[in-house]
mmCIF file of C-alpha atoms in Angstrom:
data_model
loop_
_atom_site.group_PDB
_atom_site.id
_atom_site.type_symbol
_atom_site.label_atom_id
_atom_site.label_comp_id
_atom_site.label_asym_id
_atom_site.label_seq_id
_atom_site.Cartn_x
_atom_site.Cartn_y
_atom_site.Cartn_z
ATOM 1 C CA UNK J 1 95.924 131.586 120.542
ATOM 2 C CA UNK J 2 93.135 129.142 119.924
ATOM 3 C CA UNK J 3 92.087 130.948 116.638
ATOM 4 C CA UNK J 4 95.899 130.866 115.560
ATOM 5 C CA UNK J 5 95.496 126.889 116.243
ATOM 6 C CA UNK J 6 92.120 126.668 114.209
ATOM 7 C CA UNK J 7 93.567 128.536 111.170
ATOM 8 C CA UNK J 8 96.992 126.277 111.225
ATOM 9 C CA UNK J 9 94.839 123.254 111.524
ATOM 10 C CA UNK J 10 92.769 124.461 108.851
ATOM 11 C CA UNK J 11 95.664 125.450 106.466
ATOM 12 C CA UNK J 12 97.452 121.944 107.425
ATOM 13 C CA UNK J 13 93.979 120.167 106.436
ATOM 14 C CA UNK J 14 93.979 122.204 103.558
ATOM 15 C CA UNK J 15 97.518 121.172 102.414
ATOM 16 C CA UNK J 16 96.789 117.654 103.497
ATOM 17 C CA UNK J 17 93.799 117.779 100.636
ATOM 18 C CA UNK J 18 95.989 119.321 98.173
ATOM 19 C CA UNK J 19 98.539 116.539 98.611
ATOM 20 C CA UNK J 20 95.815 113.886 98.505
ATOM 21 C CA UNK J 21 94.167 115.310 95.408
ATOM 22 C CA UNK J 22 97.617 115.790 93.656
ATOM 23 C CA UNK J 23 98.715 112.217 94.303
ATOM 24 C CA UNK J 24 95.294 110.312 93.221
ATOM 25 C CA UNK J 25 95.393 112.415 90.146
ATOM 26 C CA UNK J 26 99.189 111.739 89.531
ATOM 27 C CA UNK J 27 98.555 108.209 90.314
ATOM 28 C CA UNK J 28 95.924 107.969 88.144
ATOM 29 C CA UNK J 29 98.143 108.985 85.181
ATOM 30 C CA UNK J 30 100.533 106.308 85.519
ATOM 31 C CA UNK J 31 100.366 103.640 83.137
ATOM 32 C CA UNK J 32 98.030 100.442 84.155
ATOM 33 C CA UNK J 33 96.586 101.827 86.875
ATOM 34 C CA UNK J 34 92.891 101.573 87.582
ATOM 35 C CA UNK J 35 90.854 102.395 90.233
ATOM 36 C CA UNK J 36 91.292 99.312 92.628
ATOM 37 C CA UNK J 37 94.934 100.307 92.701
ATOM 38 C CA UNK J 38 94.271 104.432 93.288
ATOM 39 C CA UNK J 39 92.069 102.967 96.081
ATOM 40 C CA UNK J 40 94.235 100.917 97.843
ATOM 41 C CA UNK J 41 96.939 103.230 97.635
ATOM 42 C CA UNK J 42 94.691 105.811 99.203
ATOM 43 C CA UNK J 43 93.674 103.909 101.651
ATOM 44 C CA UNK J 44 97.602 102.992 102.354
ATOM 45 C CA UNK J 45 98.168 106.611 102.688
ATOM 46 C CA UNK J 46 95.267 107.667 105.396
ATOM 47 C CA UNK J 47 95.912 104.914 107.325
ATOM 48 C CA UNK J 48 99.421 105.171 107.455
ATOM 49 C CA UNK J 49 98.514 109.249 108.339
ATOM 50 C CA UNK J 50 96.220 108.690 110.852
ATOM 51 C CA UNK J 51 97.913 105.826 113.006
ATOM 52 C CA UNK J 52 101.083 107.863 112.982
ATOM 53 C CA UNK J 53 99.926 111.657 113.161
ATOM 54 C CA UNK J 54 102.495 112.854 110.010
ATOM 55 C CA UNK J 55 101.160 114.791 107.094
ATOM 56 C CA UNK J 56 101.414 112.916 103.557
ATOM 57 C CA UNK J 57 104.428 115.310 102.437
ATOM 58 C CA UNK J 58 106.117 114.306 105.435
ATOM 59 C CA UNK J 59 105.987 110.657 105.739
ATOM 60 C CA UNK J 60 105.811 110.156 101.826
ATOM 61 C CA UNK J 61 107.546 113.249 100.146
ATOM 62 C CA UNK J 62 106.507 114.416 96.903
ATOM 63 C CA UNK J 63 103.124 113.295 95.738
ATOM 64 C CA UNK J 64 104.258 113.166 91.840
ATOM 65 C CA UNK J 65 107.213 111.185 92.666
ATOM 66 C CA UNK J 66 105.160 108.841 95.373
ATOM 67 C CA UNK J 67 102.505 108.166 93.000
ATOM 68 C CA UNK J 68 105.380 106.908 90.423
ATOM 69 C CA UNK J 69 106.532 104.750 93.030
ATOM 70 C CA UNK J 70 103.560 103.269 93.878
ATOM 71 C CA UNK J 71 102.216 102.391 90.611
ATOM 72 C CA UNK J 72 105.720 100.340 90.607
ATOM 73 C CA UNK J 73 104.750 98.531 93.195
ATOM 74 C CA UNK J 74 101.360 98.044 92.320
ATOM 75 C CA UNK J 75 101.131 97.386 88.811
ATOM 76 C CA UNK J 76 102.200 93.891 87.535
ATOM 77 C CA UNK J 77 104.653 95.115 85.051
ATOM 78 C CA UNK J 78 102.945 93.206 81.762
ATOM 79 C CA UNK J 79 100.164 95.621 82.092
ATOM 80 C CA UNK J 80 102.231 98.595 82.830
ATOM 81 C CA UNK J 81 103.642 97.726 79.437
ATOM 82 C CA UNK J 82 100.829 97.429 77.805
ATOM 83 C CA UNK J 83 98.994 99.946 78.723
ATOM 84 C CA UNK J 84 102.327 102.358 77.772
ATOM 85 C CA UNK J 85 102.153 100.177 74.208
ATOM 86 C CA UNK J 86 98.430 101.348 73.837
ATOM 87 C CA UNK J 87 99.348 104.890 75.136
ATOM 88 C CA UNK J 88 101.974 104.707 72.691
ATOM 89 C CA UNK J 89 99.593 104.006 69.760
ATOM 90 C CA UNK J 90 96.975 106.421 70.536
ATOM 91 C CA UNK J 91 99.601 109.183 70.401
ATOM 92 C CA UNK J 92 100.302 108.003 67.224
ATOM 93 C CA UNK J 93 96.969 107.729 65.573
ATOM 94 C CA UNK J 94 96.403 111.672 67.381
ATOM 95 C CA UNK J 95 99.334 112.831 65.502
ATOM 96 C CA UNK J 96 98.446 111.405 62.035
ATOM 97 C CA UNK J 97 94.567 113.040 62.725
ATOM 98 C CA UNK J 98 96.385 116.047 63.400
ATOM 99 C CA UNK J 99 98.504 115.910 60.373
ATOM 100 C CA UNK J 100 95.510 115.209 58.236
ATOM 101 C CA UNK J 101 93.364 118.165 59.075
ATOM 102 C CA UNK J 102 96.692 120.207 58.845
ATOM 103 C CA UNK J 103 97.140 119.119 54.888
ATOM 104 C CA UNK J 104 93.194 119.140 54.141
ATOM 105 C CA UNK J 105 92.680 122.636 56.274
ATOM 106 C CA UNK J 106 89.812 120.899 58.599
#
Protein backbone atom coordinates (compact mmCIF):
# COMPACT_ATOMS: atom_id res chain seq x y z
CA UNK A 1 0.00 0.00 0.00
CA UNK A 2 2.89 2.36 0.72
CA UNK A 3 4.15 1.83 -2.84
CA UNK A 4 0.78 2.85 -4.26
CA UNK A 5 0.80 6.00 -2.10
CA UNK A 6 4.27 6.89 -3.37
CA UNK A 7 3.19 6.34 -6.96
CA UNK A 8 0.10 8.46 -6.44
CA UNK A 9 2.12 11.18 -4.74
CA UNK A 10 4.68 11.13 -7.56
CA UNK A 11 1.93 11.37 -10.18
CA UNK A 12 0.28 14.22 -8.29
CA UNK A 13 3.60 16.08 -8.03
CA UNK A 14 4.28 15.59 -11.74
CA UNK A 15 0.80 16.89 -12.58
CA UNK A 16 1.38 19.91 -10.32
CA UNK A 17 4.68 20.63 -12.07
CA UNK A 18 3.02 20.37 -15.49
CA UNK A 19 0.27 22.76 -14.39
CA UNK A 20 2.82 25.28 -13.08
CA UNK A 21 4.96 25.05 -16.22
CA UNK A 22 1.99 25.59 -18.51
CA UNK A 23 0.73 28.46 -16.35
CA UNK A 24 4.13 30.19 -16.47
CA UNK A 25 4.45 29.82 -20.24
CA UNK A 26 0.91 31.04 -20.91
CA UNK A 27 1.34 33.92 -18.48
CA UNK A 28 4.63 34.98 -20.09
CA UNK A 29 2.86 35.06 -23.48
CA UNK A 30 0.26 37.59 -22.30
CA UNK A 31 0.72 41.19 -23.49
CA UNK A 32 2.75 43.33 -21.10
CA UNK A 33 3.79 40.49 -18.81
CA UNK A 34 7.38 40.67 -17.67
CA UNK A 35 9.55 38.51 -15.42
CA UNK A 36 8.42 40.31 -12.26
CA UNK A 37 4.76 39.56 -13.02
CA UNK A 38 5.50 35.89 -13.65
CA UNK A 39 7.52 35.60 -10.44
CA UNK A 40 4.80 37.33 -8.41
CA UNK A 41 2.08 35.08 -9.82
CA UNK A 42 4.10 31.91 -9.28
CA UNK A 43 4.78 32.96 -5.70
CA UNK A 44 1.06 33.57 -5.11
CA UNK A 45 0.08 30.16 -6.51
CA UNK A 46 2.87 28.34 -4.68
CA UNK A 47 2.08 30.01 -1.36
CA UNK A 48 -1.64 29.33 -1.68
CA UNK A 49 -1.09 25.67 -2.52
CA UNK A 50 1.44 25.23 0.30
CA UNK A 51 -0.90 26.85 2.82
CA UNK A 52 -4.02 24.96 1.79
CA UNK A 53 -2.60 21.71 0.43
CA UNK A 54 -4.71 22.17 -2.70
CA UNK A 55 -3.58 21.20 -6.17
CA UNK A 56 -3.27 24.29 -8.41
CA UNK A 57 -5.89 22.91 -10.81
CA UNK A 58 -8.35 22.54 -7.93
CA UNK A 59 -7.61 26.02 -6.58
CA UNK A 60 -7.26 27.98 -9.83
CA UNK A 61 -8.70 25.83 -12.64
CA UNK A 62 -7.27 25.69 -16.13
CA UNK A 63 -3.73 27.15 -16.29
CA UNK A 64 -4.39 28.94 -19.60
CA UNK A 65 -7.52 30.67 -18.34
CA UNK A 66 -5.91 31.53 -15.03
CA UNK A 67 -2.90 33.05 -16.83
CA UNK A 68 -5.25 35.40 -18.68
CA UNK A 69 -6.96 36.37 -15.41
CA UNK A 70 -3.66 37.00 -13.64
CA UNK A 71 -2.32 39.11 -16.49
CA UNK A 72 -5.49 41.22 -16.45
CA UNK A 73 -5.10 41.69 -12.70
CA UNK A 74 -1.34 42.34 -12.49
CA UNK A 75 -0.50 44.15 -15.74
CA UNK A 76 -1.56 47.80 -16.01
CA UNK A 77 -4.02 48.26 -18.87
CA UNK A 78 -1.86 50.85 -20.66
CA UNK A 79 1.18 48.55 -20.62
CA UNK A 80 -0.86 45.63 -21.99
CA UNK A 81 -2.33 47.84 -24.73
CA UNK A 82 1.12 49.11 -25.70
CA UNK A 83 2.43 45.54 -25.89
CA UNK A 84 -0.52 44.51 -28.09
CA UNK A 85 0.19 47.40 -30.47
CA UNK A 86 3.86 46.44 -30.66
CA UNK A 87 2.95 42.80 -31.29
CA UNK A 88 0.58 43.84 -34.07
CA UNK A 89 3.29 45.97 -35.69
CA UNK A 90 5.79 43.12 -35.56
CA UNK A 91 3.21 40.72 -37.00
CA UNK A 92 2.43 43.16 -39.82
CA UNK A 93 6.11 43.59 -40.63
CA UNK A 94 6.60 39.83 -40.62
CA UNK A 95 3.70 39.44 -43.03
CA UNK A 96 5.16 42.04 -45.40
CA UNK A 97 8.58 40.36 -45.28
CA UNK A 98 7.04 36.96 -45.98
CA UNK A 99 5.18 38.36 -49.02
CA UNK A 100 8.39 39.99 -50.24
CA UNK A 101 10.24 36.66 -49.96
CA UNK A 102 7.40 34.90 -51.78
CA UNK A 103 7.46 37.46 -54.61
CA UNK A 104 11.24 37.39 -54.99
CA UNK A 105 11.47 33.63 -54.58
CA UNK A 106 13.97 33.82 -51.72
